[in-house]
Short mmCIF file of C-alpha atoms in Angstrom, two decimals:
data_model
loop_
_atom_site.label_atom_id
_atom_site.label_comp_id
_atom_site.label_asym_id
_atom_site.label_seq_id
_atom_site.Cartn_x
_atom_site.Cartn_y
_atom_site.Cartn_z
CA MET A 1 0.00 -0.05 -0.03
CA ALA A 2 1.38 3.48 -1.09
CA PHE A 3 -0.16 6.43 1.00
CA PRO A 4 0.41 9.94 -0.43
CA LYS A 5 3.99 11.35 0.47
CA ASN A 6 2.39 14.16 2.51
CA PHE A 7 -0.39 12.44 4.09
CA LEU A 8 -1.52 13.77 7.41
CA TRP A 9 -1.25 11.31 10.16
CA GLY A 10 -2.53 12.14 13.95
CA GLY A 11 -5.27 12.24 16.11
CA ALA A 12 -8.39 14.02 17.28
CA VAL A 13 -9.95 15.50 20.30
CA ALA A 14 -12.93 17.91 21.17
CA ALA A 15 -12.44 20.84 23.82
CA ASN A 16 -15.35 19.57 25.87
CA GLN A 17 -14.24 16.22 25.97
CA CYS A 18 -10.56 16.82 27.35
CA GLU A 19 -9.87 20.57 28.23
CA GLY A 20 -11.68 20.71 31.55
CA ALA A 21 -11.13 23.91 33.22
CA TYR A 22 -14.90 24.75 32.59
CA ARG A 23 -14.93 28.04 34.12
CA GLU A 24 -11.44 29.17 34.11
CA ASP A 25 -10.07 32.15 32.46
CA GLY A 26 -13.51 33.95 31.74
CA LYS A 27 -14.95 30.76 30.03
CA GLY A 28 -18.75 30.62 29.84
CA LEU A 29 -20.86 27.32 30.18
CA SER A 30 -21.40 25.39 27.00
CA MET A 31 -24.04 22.78 26.34
CA PRO A 32 -21.81 19.65 27.31
CA ASP A 33 -21.23 21.22 30.77
CA MET A 34 -24.94 20.57 31.37
CA LEU A 35 -24.55 16.98 30.84
CA LEU A 36 -23.96 14.19 33.30
CA GLY A 37 -22.49 10.65 32.60
CA GLY A 38 -24.07 7.33 31.65
CA ASP A 39 -22.97 3.79 30.59
CA VAL A 40 -23.84 1.56 27.81
CA ASN A 41 -27.28 0.76 29.39
CA THR A 42 -27.89 3.95 30.92
CA PRO A 43 -28.48 7.20 28.60
CA ARG A 44 -26.63 10.40 29.43
CA THR A 45 -28.40 12.98 31.82
CA PHE A 46 -29.47 16.44 31.24
CA CYS A 47 -29.54 19.22 33.95
CA PRO A 48 -30.73 22.53 32.91
CA THR A 49 -28.67 24.07 36.01
CA ILE A 50 -25.31 23.08 37.80
CA GLU A 51 -26.33 21.01 40.64
CA ASP A 52 -23.97 20.77 43.89
CA GLY A 53 -22.57 17.15 44.58
CA VAL A 54 -23.22 16.00 40.73
CA PHE A 55 -20.44 14.79 38.67
CA TYR A 56 -20.02 16.32 35.30
CA PRO A 57 -17.57 14.77 33.22
CA SER A 58 -16.74 17.57 30.92
CA HIS A 59 -16.05 20.17 33.94
CA GLU A 60 -12.62 18.55 34.43
CA ALA A 61 -12.35 16.16 31.32
CA ILE A 62 -8.75 15.07 31.34
CA ASP A 63 -7.58 18.70 32.20
CA PHE A 64 -5.62 18.93 28.57
CA TYR A 65 -6.03 22.88 29.74
CA HIS A 66 -2.98 22.48 31.98
CA HIS A 67 -1.46 19.46 30.40
CA TYR A 68 -1.45 20.64 26.60
CA LYS A 69 2.31 21.03 26.41
CA GLU A 70 2.91 17.37 27.61
CA ASP A 71 0.27 16.10 25.42
CA ILE A 72 1.42 17.79 22.31
CA ALA A 73 4.82 16.34 23.13
CA LEU A 74 3.35 12.83 23.38
CA PHE A 75 1.64 13.41 20.12
CA ALA A 76 5.24 14.53 18.63
CA GLU A 77 6.80 11.45 19.98
CA MET A 78 4.23 9.31 17.99
CA GLY A 79 5.35 11.28 14.89
CA PHE A 80 2.01 13.29 14.44
CA THR A 81 1.79 15.75 11.57
CA CYS A 82 -1.73 16.47 12.17
CA PHE A 83 -3.80 17.27 15.47
CA ARG A 84 -7.30 17.79 15.07
CA LEU A 85 -8.79 19.60 18.07
CA SER A 86 -11.71 22.23 18.63
CA ILE A 87 -11.94 25.73 20.04
CA ASN A 88 -14.81 26.17 22.72
CA TRP A 89 -16.92 28.77 21.36
CA ALA A 90 -17.54 29.78 25.02
CA ARG A 91 -13.98 30.46 25.70
CA ILE A 92 -13.97 32.88 23.12
CA PHE A 93 -17.35 34.37 23.58
CA PRO A 94 -18.71 33.26 27.12
CA ASN A 95 -22.35 34.30 26.30
CA GLY A 96 -22.14 33.82 22.56
CA ASP A 97 -23.41 37.35 22.16
CA ASP A 98 -20.56 39.31 23.81
CA ALA A 99 -19.27 42.63 22.12
CA GLU A 100 -15.70 41.78 22.64
CA PRO A 101 -14.20 38.20 22.61
CA ASN A 102 -12.46 37.05 25.88
CA GLU A 103 -8.70 37.60 25.51
CA ALA A 104 -7.81 34.68 27.84
CA GLY A 105 -9.56 32.23 25.96
CA LEU A 106 -7.93 33.62 22.51
CA ALA A 107 -4.61 33.46 24.18
CA PHE A 108 -4.85 29.80 25.29
CA TYR A 109 -5.53 28.46 21.83
CA ASP A 110 -2.62 30.81 20.61
CA ALA A 111 -0.12 28.94 23.18
CA VAL A 112 -1.67 25.47 21.80
CA PHE A 113 -1.27 26.25 18.23
CA ASP A 114 2.35 27.65 19.03
CA GLU A 115 3.12 24.44 20.84
CA CYS A 116 1.83 22.39 17.70
CA LYS A 117 4.08 24.37 15.25
CA LYS A 118 7.05 24.04 17.68
CA HIS A 119 6.86 20.17 17.10
CA GLY A 120 5.78 20.23 13.28
CA ILE A 121 2.43 19.31 13.73
CA GLU A 122 -0.50 20.88 11.58
CA PRO A 123 -3.62 21.94 13.36
CA LEU A 124 -7.01 21.07 12.15
CA VAL A 125 -9.51 22.88 13.96
CA THR A 126 -13.11 22.39 14.47
CA LEU A 127 -14.92 25.58 15.25
CA SER A 128 -18.11 23.99 16.76
CA HIS A 129 -17.58 20.60 18.01
CA TYR A 130 -21.00 20.31 20.15
CA GLU A 131 -19.78 23.26 21.97
CA ILE A 132 -22.65 25.74 21.76
CA PRO A 133 -22.35 28.44 24.53
CA TRP A 134 -25.16 27.60 26.93
CA ALA A 135 -26.54 31.32 26.77
CA ILE A 136 -27.15 30.69 23.01
CA VAL A 137 -29.21 27.84 23.79
CA THR A 138 -31.34 29.30 26.72
CA LYS A 139 -31.75 32.79 25.18
CA TYR A 140 -32.10 32.35 21.43
CA HIS A 141 -32.89 28.36 21.16
CA GLY A 142 -29.80 27.61 19.62
CA PHE A 143 -29.64 27.98 15.79
CA TYR A 144 -33.36 27.63 15.48
CA ASN A 145 -33.04 31.61 15.70
CA ARG A 146 -31.49 33.36 12.59
CA GLU A 147 -29.57 35.87 15.03
CA THR A 148 -27.38 32.73 16.07
CA ILE A 149 -25.91 32.73 12.21
CA GLU A 150 -24.76 36.11 12.98
CA LEU A 151 -23.21 35.45 16.32
CA TYR A 152 -21.30 31.99 14.61
CA VAL A 153 -20.17 34.05 11.85
CA LYS A 154 -18.47 36.65 14.22
CA TYR A 155 -16.97 33.84 16.43
CA ALA A 156 -15.47 32.19 13.24
CA THR A 157 -14.04 35.41 11.73
CA THR A 158 -12.64 36.27 15.04
CA CYS A 159 -10.75 32.96 15.25
CA PHE A 160 -9.82 33.02 11.35
CA ASN A 161 -8.07 36.68 11.97
CA ARG A 162 -6.86 35.97 15.16
CA TYR A 163 -5.08 32.54 13.74
CA ARG A 164 -4.60 33.02 10.25
CA ASP A 165 -0.93 32.55 10.25
CA LYS A 166 -1.11 29.67 12.69
CA VAL A 167 -4.10 27.41 11.18
CA LYS A 168 -4.46 26.33 7.55
CA TYR A 169 -7.08 23.55 7.96
CA TRP A 170 -10.57 24.25 9.39
CA LEU A 171 -13.93 22.36 9.88
CA THR A 172 -17.15 24.36 10.40
CA PHE A 173 -19.41 21.99 12.44
CA ASN A 174 -18.48 18.64 13.76
CA GLU A 175 -21.03 15.96 12.52
CA ILE A 176 -23.52 18.41 11.33
CA ASN A 177 -25.89 15.70 10.08
CA MET A 178 -26.81 14.45 13.80
CA PRO A 179 -30.08 16.36 13.71
CA VAL A 180 -31.17 14.11 10.70
CA MET A 181 -30.10 11.10 12.31
CA GLU A 182 -30.92 11.30 16.01
CA PRO A 183 -33.26 13.87 17.49
CA PHE A 184 -32.06 14.17 21.02
CA MET A 185 -28.41 14.36 20.28
CA GLY A 186 -29.04 16.37 17.32
CA ASN A 187 -30.98 18.77 19.38
CA LEU A 188 -28.41 19.16 22.32
CA TYR A 189 -25.21 18.65 20.80
CA GLY A 190 -26.05 19.66 17.15
CA VAL A 191 -28.29 22.68 16.84
CA GLY A 192 -28.76 23.71 20.38
CA ILE A 193 -32.33 23.60 21.15
CA VAL A 194 -34.01 22.75 24.51
CA GLN A 195 -37.70 23.28 24.93
CA ASP A 196 -38.89 25.71 27.56
CA ALA A 197 -40.57 22.87 29.34
CA ASP A 198 -37.10 21.05 29.58
CA LEU A 199 -35.58 24.10 30.73
CA ASN A 200 -37.84 24.67 33.61
CA ARG A 201 -37.50 20.92 34.84
CA THR A 202 -37.02 20.58 38.50
CA ALA A 203 -35.23 17.31 38.12
CA PRO A 204 -32.61 16.19 35.66
CA CYS A 205 -33.71 14.09 32.83
CA LYS A 206 -32.43 11.72 30.39
CA PHE A 207 -31.72 12.12 26.57
CA PRO A 208 -35.00 10.21 25.32
CA GLU A 209 -37.24 12.30 27.61
CA LEU A 210 -36.33 15.54 26.11
CA ILE A 211 -39.22 17.08 23.76
CA ASP A 212 -38.29 17.17 20.05
CA ILE A 213 -39.93 19.51 17.40
CA PRO A 214 -38.91 18.46 13.94
CA GLN A 215 -39.68 21.82 12.39
CA GLN A 216 -37.35 23.66 14.83
CA ARG A 217 -34.49 20.74 14.79
CA LEU A 218 -34.36 20.76 10.71
CA GLN A 219 -34.98 24.52 10.38
CA ALA A 220 -32.08 25.09 12.61
CA LEU A 221 -29.87 22.71 10.82
CA HIS A 222 -30.62 24.89 7.92
CA ASN A 223 -29.58 28.05 9.62
CA GLU A 224 -26.11 26.03 10.59
CA PHE A 225 -25.82 25.23 6.82
CA VAL A 226 -25.84 28.96 6.08
CA ALA A 227 -23.70 29.78 9.01
CA SER A 228 -21.25 27.09 7.45
CA ALA A 229 -21.41 28.35 4.09
CA ARG A 230 -20.81 32.20 5.26
CA ALA A 231 -17.99 31.14 7.38
CA VAL A 232 -16.10 29.66 4.18
CA ILE A 233 -16.83 32.70 2.13
CA GLU A 234 -15.41 34.96 4.81
CA GLY A 235 -12.63 32.60 5.82
CA HIS A 236 -11.34 32.55 2.25
CA LYS A 237 -11.40 36.56 2.09
CA ILE A 238 -9.20 36.49 5.44
CA ASN A 239 -6.80 34.17 3.96
CA PRO A 240 -7.25 32.59 0.40
CA ASN A 241 -4.91 29.83 1.67
CA PHE A 242 -7.29 28.34 4.17
CA LYS A 243 -8.74 25.03 3.40
CA ILE A 244 -12.29 24.89 5.11
CA GLY A 245 -13.97 21.58 5.31
CA ASN A 246 -17.13 20.06 6.60
CA MET A 247 -17.60 17.08 8.97
CA ILE A 248 -20.53 14.19 8.59
CA CYS A 249 -20.91 11.45 10.87
CA HIS A 250 -20.97 8.93 8.39
CA ILE A 251 -23.06 5.84 9.38
CA THR A 252 -22.62 3.25 6.79
CA TRP A 253 -25.64 1.10 6.24
CA TYR A 254 -26.07 -2.32 4.51
CA PRO A 255 -29.40 -4.30 3.65
CA LEU A 256 -29.48 -6.95 5.94
CA THR A 257 -30.85 -9.44 3.21
CA PRO A 258 -31.44 -9.03 -0.54
CA ASN A 259 -34.99 -8.44 -0.11
CA PRO A 260 -35.90 -5.47 -2.34
CA LYS A 261 -37.62 -3.97 0.62
CA ASP A 262 -34.62 -4.43 2.37
CA MET A 263 -32.60 -2.66 -0.33
CA LEU A 264 -34.86 0.20 -0.75
CA GLU A 265 -35.10 0.82 3.34
CA ASP A 266 -31.22 0.88 2.99
CA GLN A 267 -31.07 3.40 0.34
CA ARG A 268 -33.71 5.74 2.01
CA LYS A 269 -31.44 5.29 5.23
CA ASP A 270 -28.00 6.00 3.69
CA SER A 271 -29.67 8.69 1.62
CA ILE A 272 -30.96 10.73 4.65
CA CYS A 273 -28.26 10.16 7.37
CA ASN A 274 -25.55 10.92 5.10
CA ASP A 275 -26.18 12.56 1.92
CA ILE A 276 -28.33 15.53 2.67
CA CYS A 277 -25.97 17.16 4.69
CA GLY A 278 -22.84 16.32 2.57
CA ASP A 279 -24.73 17.57 -0.69
CA VAL A 280 -25.49 20.79 0.80
CA GLN A 281 -21.93 21.28 1.91
CA VAL A 282 -20.33 20.12 -0.97
CA ARG A 283 -22.56 20.65 -3.93
CA GLY A 284 -24.04 23.67 -2.55
CA ALA A 285 -27.71 22.51 -2.46
CA TYR A 286 -30.24 19.98 -1.09
CA PRO A 287 -30.65 16.95 -2.92
CA TYR A 288 -34.09 16.21 -4.76
CA PHE A 289 -35.49 13.88 -1.98
CA ALA A 290 -34.71 16.17 1.11
CA LYS A 291 -37.80 18.36 0.91
CA LYS A 292 -40.31 15.44 0.64
CA TYR A 293 -38.71 13.83 3.46
CA TYR A 294 -38.82 16.74 5.39
CA GLN A 295 -42.61 17.18 4.51
CA SER A 296 -43.18 13.53 5.72
CA LEU A 297 -42.13 14.73 9.25
CA GLY A 298 -44.77 17.53 9.02
CA VAL A 299 -42.15 20.12 8.43
CA ASP A 300 -43.14 23.35 6.49
CA THR A 301 -40.46 23.44 4.15
CA SER A 302 -40.50 26.81 2.93
CA PHE A 303 -37.28 27.98 4.61
CA MET A 304 -35.64 25.57 1.98
CA ASP A 305 -36.73 28.08 -0.89
CA ASP A 306 -35.27 31.45 0.39
CA GLU A 307 -33.19 32.67 -2.52
CA ASN A 308 -30.41 34.43 -0.78
CA ASP A 309 -29.79 31.38 1.38
CA LYS A 310 -29.67 29.38 -1.81
CA LYS A 311 -27.00 31.73 -3.12
CA ILE A 312 -24.96 31.64 0.03
CA LEU A 313 -25.00 27.84 -0.04
CA ARG A 314 -23.66 27.71 -3.61
CA GLU A 315 -21.12 30.09 -2.96
CA GLY A 316 -19.76 28.61 0.39
CA VAL A 317 -19.12 25.09 -0.36
CA VAL A 318 -16.31 23.57 1.31
CA ASP A 319 -12.82 22.75 0.04
CA PHE A 320 -12.69 18.96 1.44
CA TYR A 321 -14.98 16.36 2.92
CA THR A 322 -14.32 14.96 6.17
CA PHE A 323 -16.12 12.19 8.30
CA SER A 324 -16.08 10.08 11.31
CA TYR A 325 -16.34 6.46 10.55
CA TYR A 326 -16.71 3.86 13.52
CA MET A 327 -18.95 1.09 12.46
CA SER A 328 -21.49 -0.08 10.04
CA ASN A 329 -25.03 -1.13 10.77
CA CYS A 330 -27.85 -3.41 9.02
CA VAL A 331 -31.20 -2.29 7.93
CA THR A 332 -33.91 -4.47 7.45
CA VAL A 333 -37.99 -4.14 7.27
CA ASP A 334 -38.34 -7.49 9.27
CA PRO A 335 -39.40 -6.32 12.73
CA ASN A 336 -38.69 -9.53 14.46
CA VAL A 337 -34.74 -9.22 13.76
CA GLU A 338 -32.30 -8.98 16.71
CA GLU A 339 -31.04 -5.21 16.99
CA VAL A 340 -27.63 -4.21 17.99
CA LYS A 341 -27.64 -2.89 21.67
CA GLY A 342 -25.67 0.10 22.91
CA ASN A 343 -24.99 1.62 19.58
CA MET A 344 -27.21 4.82 19.64
CA MET A 345 -28.02 4.21 15.87
CA GLY A 346 -29.39 0.87 16.30
CA GLY A 347 -29.82 -1.31 13.45
CA ALA A 348 -30.05 -5.05 12.94
CA LYS A 349 -27.28 -7.36 13.90
CA ASN A 350 -24.66 -8.32 11.40
CA PRO A 351 -24.10 -11.96 11.40
CA TYR A 352 -20.56 -11.27 9.60
CA LEU A 353 -19.26 -8.81 12.23
CA LYS A 354 -18.11 -8.88 15.62
CA ALA A 355 -18.95 -5.72 18.20
CA SER A 356 -17.27 -3.86 20.67
CA ASP A 357 -18.69 -3.68 24.38
CA TRP A 358 -20.71 -1.08 23.46
CA GLY A 359 -22.38 -2.70 20.64
CA TRP A 360 -20.37 -0.87 17.67
CA GLN A 361 -20.02 -3.45 14.85
CA ILE A 362 -16.21 -3.67 13.65
CA ASP A 363 -16.04 -3.44 9.90
CA PRO A 364 -12.91 -2.13 8.45
CA ASP A 365 -13.92 -3.29 4.85
CA GLY A 366 -16.98 -0.72 5.33
CA LEU A 367 -14.49 2.13 5.42
CA ARG A 368 -13.08 1.23 2.08
CA TRP A 369 -16.56 0.79 0.98
CA THR A 370 -17.66 4.17 2.45
CA LEU A 371 -14.45 5.97 0.79
CA ASN A 372 -15.17 4.67 -2.64
CA LYS A 373 -18.66 5.93 -2.36
CA LEU A 374 -17.80 9.15 -1.12
CA ALA A 375 -15.20 9.68 -3.97
CA SER A 376 -17.82 8.71 -6.62
CA ARG A 377 -20.41 11.17 -5.04
CA TYR A 378 -17.98 13.99 -4.74
CA PRO A 379 -15.60 13.69 -7.52
CA ASP A 380 -12.39 15.49 -7.57
CA THR A 381 -13.00 16.62 -3.64
CA PRO A 382 -10.08 15.61 -1.19
CA ILE A 383 -11.25 13.25 1.51
CA MET A 384 -10.23 13.02 5.17
CA VAL A 385 -11.01 10.43 7.99
CA VAL A 386 -10.99 12.43 10.91
CA GLU A 387 -12.61 10.17 13.44
CA ASN A 388 -11.79 6.38 13.71
CA GLY A 389 -11.52 4.54 17.15
CA PHE A 390 -12.24 1.90 19.19
CA GLY A 391 -13.60 2.16 22.80
CA ALA A 392 -12.75 -0.54 25.22
CA PHE A 393 -12.15 -1.26 28.76
CA ASP A 394 -8.27 -1.03 29.58
CA LYS A 395 -6.50 -3.35 32.23
CA VAL A 396 -3.42 -1.46 34.00
CA GLU A 397 -0.95 -4.30 34.71
CA ALA A 398 1.03 -4.29 37.96
CA ASP A 399 4.07 -2.60 36.24
CA GLY A 400 2.05 0.08 34.80
CA SER A 401 1.86 -1.23 31.12
CA ILE A 402 -1.37 -1.65 29.08
CA HIS A 403 -1.34 -4.24 26.57
CA ASP A 404 -4.09 -3.29 24.06
CA ASP A 405 -3.71 -5.47 21.01
CA TYR A 406 -7.27 -5.20 20.63
CA ARG A 407 -6.89 -1.63 19.65
CA ILE A 408 -3.99 -2.38 17.64
CA SER A 409 -6.04 -5.06 15.81
CA TYR A 410 -8.85 -2.52 15.16
CA PHE A 411 -6.63 0.28 13.69
CA ARG A 412 -4.42 -2.12 11.56
CA GLU A 413 -7.58 -3.49 9.77
CA HIS A 414 -8.96 0.17 9.26
CA ILE A 415 -5.75 1.81 8.19
CA ARG A 416 -5.23 -1.34 5.76
CA ALA A 417 -8.58 -0.82 4.34
CA MET A 418 -7.79 2.99 3.77
CA GLY A 419 -4.55 1.94 1.98
CA GLU A 420 -6.45 -0.28 -0.34
CA ALA A 421 -9.07 2.75 -0.99
CA VAL A 422 -6.20 4.84 -2.20
CA GLU A 423 -4.85 2.28 -4.50
CA ASP A 424 -8.73 2.30 -5.68
CA GLY A 425 -8.06 5.78 -6.47
CA VAL A 426 -9.74 7.53 -3.60
CA PRO A 427 -8.07 11.25 -3.26
CA LEU A 428 -7.37 10.60 0.84
CA ILE A 429 -5.25 13.18 2.19
CA GLY A 430 -5.30 12.40 5.88
CA TYR A 431 -6.27 10.19 8.85
CA THR A 432 -6.77 11.13 12.64
CA THR A 433 -7.82 8.67 15.09
CA TRP A 434 -10.06 9.27 17.90
CA GLY A 435 -8.86 10.00 20.30
CA PRO A 436 -5.34 9.48 20.62
CA ILE A 437 -5.52 10.28 24.37
CA ASP A 438 -8.18 8.67 26.64
CA LEU A 439 -11.00 11.30 27.34
CA VAL A 440 -14.54 11.80 28.10
CA SER A 441 -16.79 9.59 25.97
CA ALA A 442 -19.61 12.12 24.07
CA GLY A 443 -22.10 9.27 24.11
CA THR A 444 -22.05 7.88 27.24
CA GLY A 445 -19.81 10.54 29.31
CA GLN A 446 -17.80 7.77 30.58
CA TYR A 447 -13.86 7.47 31.20
CA ALA A 448 -14.17 4.01 31.28
CA LYS A 449 -14.80 3.64 27.62
CA ARG A 450 -11.07 4.31 26.61
CA TYR A 451 -9.89 5.30 23.08
CA GLY A 452 -6.40 6.52 23.60
CA PHE A 453 -2.87 5.43 22.57
CA ILE A 454 -2.03 7.27 25.95
CA TYR A 455 -3.61 6.30 29.12
CA VAL A 456 -5.22 8.96 31.37
CA ASP A 457 -5.42 8.21 35.10
CA ARG A 458 -8.92 9.58 35.59
CA HIS A 459 -12.28 7.51 36.28
CA ASP A 460 -15.98 7.55 36.32
CA ASP A 461 -16.01 8.14 40.22
CA GLY A 462 -14.01 11.39 39.88
CA THR A 463 -10.73 9.61 41.11
CA GLY A 464 -7.24 9.70 39.42
CA ASP A 465 -4.31 12.04 39.18
CA PHE A 466 -4.37 12.87 35.73
CA SER A 467 -1.18 11.54 35.03
CA ARG A 468 -0.68 10.03 31.37
CA SER A 469 1.43 6.68 30.16
CA ARG A 470 2.03 5.03 27.24
CA LYS A 471 -0.15 2.02 26.02
CA ASP A 472 1.37 -0.63 23.67
CA SER A 473 -0.63 0.98 20.83
CA PHE A 474 1.57 4.19 21.51
CA TYR A 475 4.65 2.31 20.14
CA TRP A 476 2.56 0.96 17.26
CA TYR A 477 1.01 3.65 15.88
CA LYS A 478 4.65 5.51 15.86
CA LYS A 479 5.74 2.81 13.89
CA VAL A 480 2.83 3.11 11.39
CA ILE A 481 3.53 7.02 10.90
CA ALA A 482 7.33 6.39 10.73
CA SER A 483 6.51 4.39 7.64
CA ASN A 484 3.74 6.48 6.21
CA GLY A 485 1.25 3.37 6.64
CA ALA A 486 3.45 0.70 5.26
CA ASP A 487 4.48 -1.40 8.49
CA LEU A 488 1.25 -2.39 10.27
#
């Protein structure tokens, strides 16, 4: 296998899952700061207020805020040429609509980017990785309010201007398609909508108990599309050398059987989950089926016909396409088929695949299939895999070592599949694993669901000293990068 000469190798994190320091140096609250933890059988809990004596994983996370130099040095030791991270919007504009940005927040990311450059690592920066300021949620109902478009563009251009000479690669929104796939995470994480009835609850509630209104959710997603496109347009004005991409949570679906009805349901699921958002951001327009699908949910789609918005979407297409890939799922119309447990997207169990302890079906060949599909759908568009990883329980041996052969096996097969896709002709430019260091799981809020090559001594009961140590996979990934993917 031959990866391109300047292929970007690295790892990816999100501010709310690693930084901690949730009120330090003037940072405001963001949506994830209001979430408690859960596990594979227990949905995360949403609290509309900060409660005393309750454990909020994001408040301290793994304390990257005070360990970033150590962590980036470890990434450099592995040979990273790229580090994907996010800027926490509430660290720059604590209330989202502040007149002036918070200088302490801007200075923190200056220091992080300088540290990356010192080690020869290219930052890939996500502007909004499920980090909408809480005040925007409560005051504006997130992106359902058109004013939030202006607030986002102000935030984005502030970052573009400040870091124009330090950051080349940008992503506008993380997994922007979540609102069309999963209503509750799509609202909380994606577009920042919480209904007044939920905000006024006297007790915390689980994700599924939250109120969802499809009209608001999908109209808010449209506003995010407009905000993303405007950011692309303004970013290219600020620095024509910027490369600004999108980010899709790609769930790869297969028909469980050759039953034509399974085939049709698979096509419908794939189109809705993956193609609506990709088409808007890469092609600059909604695909033909989007309006009918929205209307089937009772949504008034007149907002899709605004001529000025259409013009902005056409002009603000992204420079490259990025996506997350963890698993594949099966689709069937048979209601009696066994479903996968623990995986938030559900789906029928694939008899040919094994699954993680969280029900995520492990499918390296599905990554090759997905890359070829994307290259066909979006010709001449550079592609990057910016999240791919394996959450697992890790055991620390008496001597401090961590033998995570299962993680090495997962990555080996997925990197092999990427190499095969490159040989197929896919214009793949980079790969960042999720996450190169243990962090808080977005789906469950756990520390125990560990992804990293680097172990962090932090646990779900709030104990641990935040010390870092190398797992076996650390040395393996270092070898992979040094050989440009040749030595697996």
